[in-house]
mmCIF file of C-alpha atoms in Angstrom:
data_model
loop_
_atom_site.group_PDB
_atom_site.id
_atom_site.type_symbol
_atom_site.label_atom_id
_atom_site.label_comp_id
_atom_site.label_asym_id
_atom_site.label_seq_id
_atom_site.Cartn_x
_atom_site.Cartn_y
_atom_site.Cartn_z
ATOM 1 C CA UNK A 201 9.731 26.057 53.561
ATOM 2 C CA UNK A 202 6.765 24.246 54.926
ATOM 3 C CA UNK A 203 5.578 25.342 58.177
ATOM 4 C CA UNK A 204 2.208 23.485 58.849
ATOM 5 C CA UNK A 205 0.256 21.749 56.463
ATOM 6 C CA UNK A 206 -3.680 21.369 57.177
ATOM 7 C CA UNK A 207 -5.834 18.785 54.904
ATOM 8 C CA UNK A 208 -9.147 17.658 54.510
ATOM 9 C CA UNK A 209 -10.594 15.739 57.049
ATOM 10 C CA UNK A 210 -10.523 11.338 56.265
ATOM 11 C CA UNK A 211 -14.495 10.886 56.473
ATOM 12 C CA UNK A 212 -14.854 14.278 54.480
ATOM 13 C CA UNK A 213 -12.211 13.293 51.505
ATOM 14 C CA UNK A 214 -14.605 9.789 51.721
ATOM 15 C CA UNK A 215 -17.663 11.870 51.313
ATOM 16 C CA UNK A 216 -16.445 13.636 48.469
ATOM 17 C CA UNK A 217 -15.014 10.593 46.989
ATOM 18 C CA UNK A 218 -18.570 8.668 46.961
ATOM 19 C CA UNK A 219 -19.832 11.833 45.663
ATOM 20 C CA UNK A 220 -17.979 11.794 42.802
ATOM 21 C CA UNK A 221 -18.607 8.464 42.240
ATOM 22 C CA UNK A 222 -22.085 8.912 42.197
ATOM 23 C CA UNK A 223 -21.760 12.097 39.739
ATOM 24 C CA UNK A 224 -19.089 10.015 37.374
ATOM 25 C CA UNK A 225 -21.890 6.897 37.259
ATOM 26 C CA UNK A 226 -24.456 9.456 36.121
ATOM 27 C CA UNK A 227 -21.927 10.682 33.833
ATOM 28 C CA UNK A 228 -21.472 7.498 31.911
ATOM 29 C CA UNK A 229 -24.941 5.939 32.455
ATOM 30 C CA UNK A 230 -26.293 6.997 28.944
ATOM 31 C CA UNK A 231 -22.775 6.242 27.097
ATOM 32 C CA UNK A 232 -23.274 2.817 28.774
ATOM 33 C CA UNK A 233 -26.835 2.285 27.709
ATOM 34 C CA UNK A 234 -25.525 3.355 24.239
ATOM 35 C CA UNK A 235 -22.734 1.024 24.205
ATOM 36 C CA UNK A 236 -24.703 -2.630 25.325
ATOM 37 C CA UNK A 237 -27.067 -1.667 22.755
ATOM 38 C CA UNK A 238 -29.734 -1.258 25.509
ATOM 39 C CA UNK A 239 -30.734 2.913 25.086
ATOM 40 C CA UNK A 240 -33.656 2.483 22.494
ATOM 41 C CA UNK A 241 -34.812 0.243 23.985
ATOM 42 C CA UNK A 242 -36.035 1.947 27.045
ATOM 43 C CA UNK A 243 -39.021 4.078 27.180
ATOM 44 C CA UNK A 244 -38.566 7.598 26.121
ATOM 45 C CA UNK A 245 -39.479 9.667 29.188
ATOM 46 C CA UNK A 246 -36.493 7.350 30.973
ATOM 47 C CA UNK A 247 -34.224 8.480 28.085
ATOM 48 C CA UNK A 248 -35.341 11.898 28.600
ATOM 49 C CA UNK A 249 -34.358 11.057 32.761
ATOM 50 C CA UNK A 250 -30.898 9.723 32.234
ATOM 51 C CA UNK A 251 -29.807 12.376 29.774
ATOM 52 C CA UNK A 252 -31.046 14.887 32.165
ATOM 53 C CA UNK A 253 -29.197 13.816 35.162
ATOM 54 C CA UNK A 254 -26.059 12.975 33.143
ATOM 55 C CA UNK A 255 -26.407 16.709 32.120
ATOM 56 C CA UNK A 256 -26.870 17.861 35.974
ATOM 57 C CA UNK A 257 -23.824 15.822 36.958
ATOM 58 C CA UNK A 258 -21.642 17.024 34.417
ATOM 59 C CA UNK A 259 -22.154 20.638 35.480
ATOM 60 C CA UNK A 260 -22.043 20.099 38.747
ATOM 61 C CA UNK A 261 -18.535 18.119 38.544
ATOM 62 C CA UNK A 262 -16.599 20.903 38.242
ATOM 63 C CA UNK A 263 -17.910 22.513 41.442
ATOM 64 C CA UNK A 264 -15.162 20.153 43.346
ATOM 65 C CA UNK A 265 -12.148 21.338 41.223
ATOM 66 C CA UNK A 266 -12.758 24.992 43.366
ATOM 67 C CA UNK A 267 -12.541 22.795 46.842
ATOM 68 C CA UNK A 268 -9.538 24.102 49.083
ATOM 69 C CA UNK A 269 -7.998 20.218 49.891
ATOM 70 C CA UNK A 270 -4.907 21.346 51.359
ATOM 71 C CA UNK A 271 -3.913 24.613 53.277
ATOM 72 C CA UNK A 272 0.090 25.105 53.896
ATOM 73 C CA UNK A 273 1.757 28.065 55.735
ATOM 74 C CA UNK A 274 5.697 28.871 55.372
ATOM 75 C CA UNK A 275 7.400 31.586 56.683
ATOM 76 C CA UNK A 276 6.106 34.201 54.298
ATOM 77 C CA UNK A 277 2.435 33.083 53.272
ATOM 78 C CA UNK A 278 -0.565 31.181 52.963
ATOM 79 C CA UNK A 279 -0.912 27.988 49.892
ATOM 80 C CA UNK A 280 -4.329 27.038 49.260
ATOM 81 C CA UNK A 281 -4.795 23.955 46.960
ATOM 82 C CA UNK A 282 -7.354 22.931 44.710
ATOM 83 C CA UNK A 283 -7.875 20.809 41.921
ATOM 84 C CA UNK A 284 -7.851 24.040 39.525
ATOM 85 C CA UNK A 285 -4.704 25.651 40.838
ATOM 86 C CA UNK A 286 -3.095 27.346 43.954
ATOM 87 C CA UNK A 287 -3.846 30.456 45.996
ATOM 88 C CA UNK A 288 -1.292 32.437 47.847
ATOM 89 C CA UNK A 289 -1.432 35.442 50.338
ATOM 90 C CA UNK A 290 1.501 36.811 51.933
ATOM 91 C CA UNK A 291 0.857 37.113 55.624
ATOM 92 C CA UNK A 292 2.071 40.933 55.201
ATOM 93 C CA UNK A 293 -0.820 41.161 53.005
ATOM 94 C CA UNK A 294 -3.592 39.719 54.737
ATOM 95 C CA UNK A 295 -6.000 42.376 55.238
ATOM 96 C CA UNK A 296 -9.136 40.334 57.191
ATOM 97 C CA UNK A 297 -10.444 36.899 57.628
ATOM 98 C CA UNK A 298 -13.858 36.067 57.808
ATOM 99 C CA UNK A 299 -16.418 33.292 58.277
ATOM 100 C CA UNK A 300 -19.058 32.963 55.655
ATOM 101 C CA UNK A 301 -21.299 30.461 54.652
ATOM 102 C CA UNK A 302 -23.055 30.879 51.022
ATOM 103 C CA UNK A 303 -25.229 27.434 49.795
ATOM 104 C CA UNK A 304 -25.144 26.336 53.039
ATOM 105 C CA UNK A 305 -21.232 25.732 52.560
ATOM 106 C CA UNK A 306 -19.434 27.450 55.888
ATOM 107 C CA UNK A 307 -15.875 28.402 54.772
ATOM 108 C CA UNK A 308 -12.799 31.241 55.901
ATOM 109 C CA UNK A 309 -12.373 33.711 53.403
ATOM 110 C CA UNK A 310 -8.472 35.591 53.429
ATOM 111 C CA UNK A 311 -8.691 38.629 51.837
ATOM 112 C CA UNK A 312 -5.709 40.616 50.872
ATOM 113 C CA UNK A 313 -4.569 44.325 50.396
ATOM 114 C CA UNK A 314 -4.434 43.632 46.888
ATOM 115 C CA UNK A 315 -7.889 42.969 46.236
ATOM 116 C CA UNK A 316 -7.115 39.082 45.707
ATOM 117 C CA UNK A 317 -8.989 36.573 48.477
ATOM 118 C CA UNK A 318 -8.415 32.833 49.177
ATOM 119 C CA UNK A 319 -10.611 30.473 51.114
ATOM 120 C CA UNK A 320 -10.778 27.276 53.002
ATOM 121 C CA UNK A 321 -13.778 24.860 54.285
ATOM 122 C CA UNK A 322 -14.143 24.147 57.838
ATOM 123 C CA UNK A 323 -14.062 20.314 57.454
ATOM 124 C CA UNK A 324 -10.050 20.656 56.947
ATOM 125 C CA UNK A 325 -8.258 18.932 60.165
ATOM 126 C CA UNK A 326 -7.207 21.432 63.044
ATOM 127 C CA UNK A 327 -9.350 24.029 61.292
ATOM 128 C CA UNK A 328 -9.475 25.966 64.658
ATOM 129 C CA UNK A 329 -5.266 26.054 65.432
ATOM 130 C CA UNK A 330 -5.273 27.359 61.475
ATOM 131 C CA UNK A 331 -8.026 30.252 62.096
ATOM 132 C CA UNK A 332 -6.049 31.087 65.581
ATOM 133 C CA UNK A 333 -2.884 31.356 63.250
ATOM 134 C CA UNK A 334 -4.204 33.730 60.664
ATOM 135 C CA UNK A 335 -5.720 35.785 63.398
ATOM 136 C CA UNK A 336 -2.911 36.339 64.972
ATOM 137 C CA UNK A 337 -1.691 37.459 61.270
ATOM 138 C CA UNK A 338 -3.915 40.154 61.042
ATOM 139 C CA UNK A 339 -2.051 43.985 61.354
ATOM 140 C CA UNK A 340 -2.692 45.248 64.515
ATOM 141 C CA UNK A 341 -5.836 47.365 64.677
ATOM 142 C CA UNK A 342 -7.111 45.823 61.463
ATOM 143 C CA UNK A 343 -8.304 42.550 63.399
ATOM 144 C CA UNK A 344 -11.041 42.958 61.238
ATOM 145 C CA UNK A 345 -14.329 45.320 61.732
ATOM 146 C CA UNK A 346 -15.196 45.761 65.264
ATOM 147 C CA UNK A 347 -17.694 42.783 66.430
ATOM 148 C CA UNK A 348 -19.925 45.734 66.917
ATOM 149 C CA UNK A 349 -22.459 48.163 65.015
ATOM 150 C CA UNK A 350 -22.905 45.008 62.716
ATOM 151 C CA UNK A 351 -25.801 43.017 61.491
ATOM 152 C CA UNK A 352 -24.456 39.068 60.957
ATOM 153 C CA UNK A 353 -27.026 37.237 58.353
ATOM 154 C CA UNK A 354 -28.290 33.905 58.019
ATOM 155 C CA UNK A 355 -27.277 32.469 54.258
ATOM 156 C CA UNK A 356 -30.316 32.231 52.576
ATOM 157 C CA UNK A 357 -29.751 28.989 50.973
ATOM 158 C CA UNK A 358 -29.456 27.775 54.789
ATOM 159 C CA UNK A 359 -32.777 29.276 55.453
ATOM 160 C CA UNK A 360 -34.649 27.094 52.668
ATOM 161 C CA UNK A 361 -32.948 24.233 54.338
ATOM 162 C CA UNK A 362 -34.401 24.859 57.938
ATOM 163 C CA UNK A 363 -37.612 25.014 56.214
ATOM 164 C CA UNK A 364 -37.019 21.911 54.404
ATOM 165 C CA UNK A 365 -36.112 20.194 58.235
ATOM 166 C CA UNK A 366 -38.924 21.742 59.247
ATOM 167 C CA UNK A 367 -41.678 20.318 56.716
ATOM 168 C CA UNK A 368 -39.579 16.918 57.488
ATOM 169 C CA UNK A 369 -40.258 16.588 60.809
ATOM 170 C CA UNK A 370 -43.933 17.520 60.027
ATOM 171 C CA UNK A 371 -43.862 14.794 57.740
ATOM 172 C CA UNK A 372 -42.426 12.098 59.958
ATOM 173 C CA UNK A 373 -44.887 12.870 62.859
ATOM 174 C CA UNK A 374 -47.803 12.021 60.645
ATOM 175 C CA UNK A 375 -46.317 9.061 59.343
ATOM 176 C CA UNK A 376 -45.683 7.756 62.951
ATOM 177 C CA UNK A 377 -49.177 8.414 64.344
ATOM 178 C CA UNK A 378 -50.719 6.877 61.298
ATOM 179 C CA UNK A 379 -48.727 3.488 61.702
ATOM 180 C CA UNK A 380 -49.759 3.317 65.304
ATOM 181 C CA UNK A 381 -53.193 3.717 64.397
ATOM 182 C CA UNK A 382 -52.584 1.180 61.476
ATOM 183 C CA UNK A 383 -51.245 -1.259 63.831
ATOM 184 C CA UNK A 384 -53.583 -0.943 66.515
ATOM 185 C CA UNK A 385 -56.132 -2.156 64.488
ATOM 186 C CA UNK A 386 -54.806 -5.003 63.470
ATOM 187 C CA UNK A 387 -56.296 -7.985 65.312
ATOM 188 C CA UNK A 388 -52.805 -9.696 65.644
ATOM 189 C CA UNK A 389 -50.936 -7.071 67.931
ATOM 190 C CA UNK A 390 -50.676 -7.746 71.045
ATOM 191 C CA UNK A 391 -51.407 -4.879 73.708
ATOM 192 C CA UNK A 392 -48.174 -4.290 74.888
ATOM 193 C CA UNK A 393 -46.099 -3.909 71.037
ATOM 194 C CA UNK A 394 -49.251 -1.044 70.429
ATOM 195 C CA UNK A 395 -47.769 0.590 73.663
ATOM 196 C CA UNK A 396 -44.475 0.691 72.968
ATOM 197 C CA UNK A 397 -45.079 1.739 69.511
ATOM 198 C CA UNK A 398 -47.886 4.797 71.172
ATOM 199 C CA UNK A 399 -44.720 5.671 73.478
ATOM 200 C CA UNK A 400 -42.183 5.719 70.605
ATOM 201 C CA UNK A 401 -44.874 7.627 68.673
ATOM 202 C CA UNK A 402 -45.458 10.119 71.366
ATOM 203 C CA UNK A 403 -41.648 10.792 72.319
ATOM 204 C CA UNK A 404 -40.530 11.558 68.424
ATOM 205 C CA UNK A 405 -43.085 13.761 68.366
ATOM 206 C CA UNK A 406 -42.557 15.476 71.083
ATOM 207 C CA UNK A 407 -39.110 15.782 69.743
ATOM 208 C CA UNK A 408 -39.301 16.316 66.181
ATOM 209 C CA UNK A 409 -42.038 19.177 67.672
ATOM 210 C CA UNK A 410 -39.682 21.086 69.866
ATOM 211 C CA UNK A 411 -36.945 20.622 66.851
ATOM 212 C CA UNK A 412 -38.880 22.282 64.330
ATOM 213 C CA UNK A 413 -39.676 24.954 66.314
ATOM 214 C CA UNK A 414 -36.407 26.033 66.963
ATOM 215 C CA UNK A 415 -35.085 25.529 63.626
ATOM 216 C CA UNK A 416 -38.271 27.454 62.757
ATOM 217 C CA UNK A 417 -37.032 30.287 65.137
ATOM 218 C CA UNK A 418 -33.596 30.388 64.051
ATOM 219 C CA UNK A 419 -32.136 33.730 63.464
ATOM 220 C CA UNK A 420 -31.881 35.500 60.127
ATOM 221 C CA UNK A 421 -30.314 38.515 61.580
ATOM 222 C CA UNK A 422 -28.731 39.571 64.494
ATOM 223 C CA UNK A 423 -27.216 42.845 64.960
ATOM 224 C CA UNK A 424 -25.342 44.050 67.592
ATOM 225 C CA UNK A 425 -24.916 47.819 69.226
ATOM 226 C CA UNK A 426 -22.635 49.003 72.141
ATOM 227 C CA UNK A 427 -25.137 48.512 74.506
ATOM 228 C CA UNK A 428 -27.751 46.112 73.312
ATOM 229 C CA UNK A 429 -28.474 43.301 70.675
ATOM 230 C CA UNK A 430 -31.481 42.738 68.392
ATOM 231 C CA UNK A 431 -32.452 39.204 66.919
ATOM 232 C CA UNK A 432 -34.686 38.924 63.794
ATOM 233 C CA UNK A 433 -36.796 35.846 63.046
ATOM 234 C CA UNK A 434 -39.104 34.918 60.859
ATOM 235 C CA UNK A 435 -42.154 35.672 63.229
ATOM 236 C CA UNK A 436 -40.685 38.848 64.960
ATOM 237 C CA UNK A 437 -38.083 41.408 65.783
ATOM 238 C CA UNK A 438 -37.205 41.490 69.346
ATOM 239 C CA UNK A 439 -34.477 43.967 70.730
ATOM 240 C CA UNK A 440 -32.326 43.111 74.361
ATOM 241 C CA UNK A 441 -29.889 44.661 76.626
ATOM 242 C CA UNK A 442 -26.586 42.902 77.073
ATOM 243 C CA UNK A 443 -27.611 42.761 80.653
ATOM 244 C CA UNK A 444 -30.727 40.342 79.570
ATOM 245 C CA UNK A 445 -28.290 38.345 78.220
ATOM 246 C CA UNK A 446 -27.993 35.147 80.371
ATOM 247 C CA UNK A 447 -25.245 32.553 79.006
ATOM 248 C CA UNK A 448 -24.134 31.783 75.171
ATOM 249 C CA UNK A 449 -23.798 28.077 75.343
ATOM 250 C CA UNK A 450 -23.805 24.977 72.574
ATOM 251 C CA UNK A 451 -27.376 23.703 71.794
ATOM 252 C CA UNK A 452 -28.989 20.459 73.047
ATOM 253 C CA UNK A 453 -27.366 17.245 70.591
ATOM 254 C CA UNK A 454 -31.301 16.908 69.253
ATOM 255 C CA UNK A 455 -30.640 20.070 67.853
ATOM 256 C CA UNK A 456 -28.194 21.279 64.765
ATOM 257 C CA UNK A 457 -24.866 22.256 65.349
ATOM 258 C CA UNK A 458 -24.521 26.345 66.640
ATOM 259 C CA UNK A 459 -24.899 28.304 69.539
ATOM 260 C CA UNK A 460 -27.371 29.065 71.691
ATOM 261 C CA UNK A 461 -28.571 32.748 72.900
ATOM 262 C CA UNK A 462 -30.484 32.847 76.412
ATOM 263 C CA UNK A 463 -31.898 36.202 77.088
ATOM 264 C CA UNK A 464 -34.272 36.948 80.146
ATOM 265 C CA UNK A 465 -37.439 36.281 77.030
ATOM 266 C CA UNK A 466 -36.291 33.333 75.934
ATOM 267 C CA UNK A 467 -33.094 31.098 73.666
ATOM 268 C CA UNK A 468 -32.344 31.729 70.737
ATOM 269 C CA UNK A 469 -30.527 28.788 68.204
ATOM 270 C CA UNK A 470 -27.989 30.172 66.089
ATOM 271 C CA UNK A 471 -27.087 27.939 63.268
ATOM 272 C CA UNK A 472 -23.265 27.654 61.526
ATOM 273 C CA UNK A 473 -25.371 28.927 58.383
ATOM 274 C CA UNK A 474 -25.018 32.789 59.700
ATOM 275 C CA UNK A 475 -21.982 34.317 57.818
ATOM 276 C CA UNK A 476 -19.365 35.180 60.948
ATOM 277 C CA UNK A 477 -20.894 32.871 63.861
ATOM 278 C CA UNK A 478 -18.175 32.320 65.284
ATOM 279 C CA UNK A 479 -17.192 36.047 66.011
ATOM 280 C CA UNK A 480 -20.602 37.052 66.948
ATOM 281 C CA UNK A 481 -20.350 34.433 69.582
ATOM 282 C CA UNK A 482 -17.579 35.473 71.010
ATOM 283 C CA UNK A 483 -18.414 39.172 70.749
ATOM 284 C CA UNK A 484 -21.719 38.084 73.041
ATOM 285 C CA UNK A 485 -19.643 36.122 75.291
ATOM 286 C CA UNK A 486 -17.353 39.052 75.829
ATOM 287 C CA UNK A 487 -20.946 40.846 76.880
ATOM 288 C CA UNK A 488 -22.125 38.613 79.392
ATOM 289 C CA UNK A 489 -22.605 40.233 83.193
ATOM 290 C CA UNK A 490 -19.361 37.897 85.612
ATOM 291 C CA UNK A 491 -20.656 36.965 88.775
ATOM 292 C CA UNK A 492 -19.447 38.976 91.126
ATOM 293 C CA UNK A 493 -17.369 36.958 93.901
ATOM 294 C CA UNK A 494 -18.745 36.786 97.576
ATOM 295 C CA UNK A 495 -16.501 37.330 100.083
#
């Protein structure tokens, strides 16, 4: 009997839907081309394109048939659905869950005492209520691997991204201080456009700047002891007491979605890209020094 059923989120089932429409079109381009009469006739190097990126899409297409759509829970166990099949774990079964993000694709894994695992994206609806429910699944002292003695990883997929950003951002800033140059010496602009367009220049830099550099200093690995912490960037190894740990808070909106570290030597972003973010968050909020109350 159905307990609670959890399902893709609307705008996410729309993404994947345009998706696929783009990867079908690509599909059939060539076959269309064939069919009007029209594929000779284009130059070779774009027959060479077309082909190539009808190829792409057709291997690629079957990456969506592995998508969890639908998660149900009855009495007994956990339903997965995908396009390729169901999953099931009993919940007598379930020997850990964990958060893990591989091609920059955060999921839950369920894996079960007999070697068999199931998994689910975190764009489904009430994603949180279903994690709290499988938690609270877990045999008692098995709640997993203790948040300590542990070193959580950045996927390294996500990593190239954050570069990517990075080099974007670059990118941008140039092209906005070369326009307002452009346009300043034009003879038609009238003083007060150029200033706007200096101040808009100025403040997306500024921005895009202070962006970069945090995605820059993301995290690739963060371990965690009894009695300290250690974060591991790209530039340096740094290793803190729990009691330089100030707050674990959610980052500024100009920023990507995480959590953010502030130590006594500085902040620290952590991106959704590190494989079990959300329990090393809450293992460092469990480590933060209460205020003592003043009588």
């Amino acid at each position: 009997m159905s307990k609670a059923v959890f399902r893709l989120k609307t705008m996410v089932l729309a993404r994947i839907f345009a998706e696929l429409t783009a990867i079908m079109l690509l599909i059939g381009l060539p076959f269309l081309l064939i069919l009007l009469g029209k594929y000779n006739e284009i130059a070779m190097p774009w027959r060479w394109v077309t082909g190539g990126l009808a190829l792409a899409a057709a291997c690629l297409l079957p990456v969506y048939g592995f998508i969890t759509y639908q998660v149900r829970l009855t009495d007994e166990e956990i339903v997965a659905s995908r396009f390729f099949g169901k999953l099931r774990c009993r919940f007598d079964k379930i020997k850990s869950l964990s958060r893990r993000s591989n091609f920059n694709i955060v999921r839950y894994v369920v894996e079960s005492t007999e070697d068999t695992e199931l998994s689910f994206p975190v764009w489904l609806n009430q994603c949180e209520l279903l994690v709290s429910i499988l938690r609270d699944k877990l045999p008692i002292g098995s709640g997993g691997k203790s948040a300590f003695g542990r070193v959580y990883k950045q996927d390294t997929v996500a990593v190239a991204l954050q570069m990517v950003q990075v080099v974007l951002s670059l990118i941008f800033i140039v092209i906005a201080w070369f326009f307002a140059f452009g346009v300043k010496g034009g003879s038609s602009t009238q003083n007060g456009d150029v200033m706007l367009l200096f101040a808009f220049a100025a403040i997306a830099s500024l921005l895009l700047l202070y962006r970069a550099w945090r995605i820059f200093m993301i995290p690739l690995a963060v371990s965690l002891d009894d009695d300290s912490f250690a974060v591991r960037t790209l530039v340096n190894k740094q290793t803190f007491l729990f009691r330089d740990l100030m707050s674990v808070h959610a980052p500024w909106p100009v920023l990507p979605e995480g959590f953010e570290i502030k130590t006594k030597r500085g902040s620290y972003l952590v991106g959704t890209g590190m494989n079990d973010a959300d329990e090393l968050e809450s293992a460092l909020k469990s480590k933060l020094v209460k205020p003592q109350a003043t009588s």
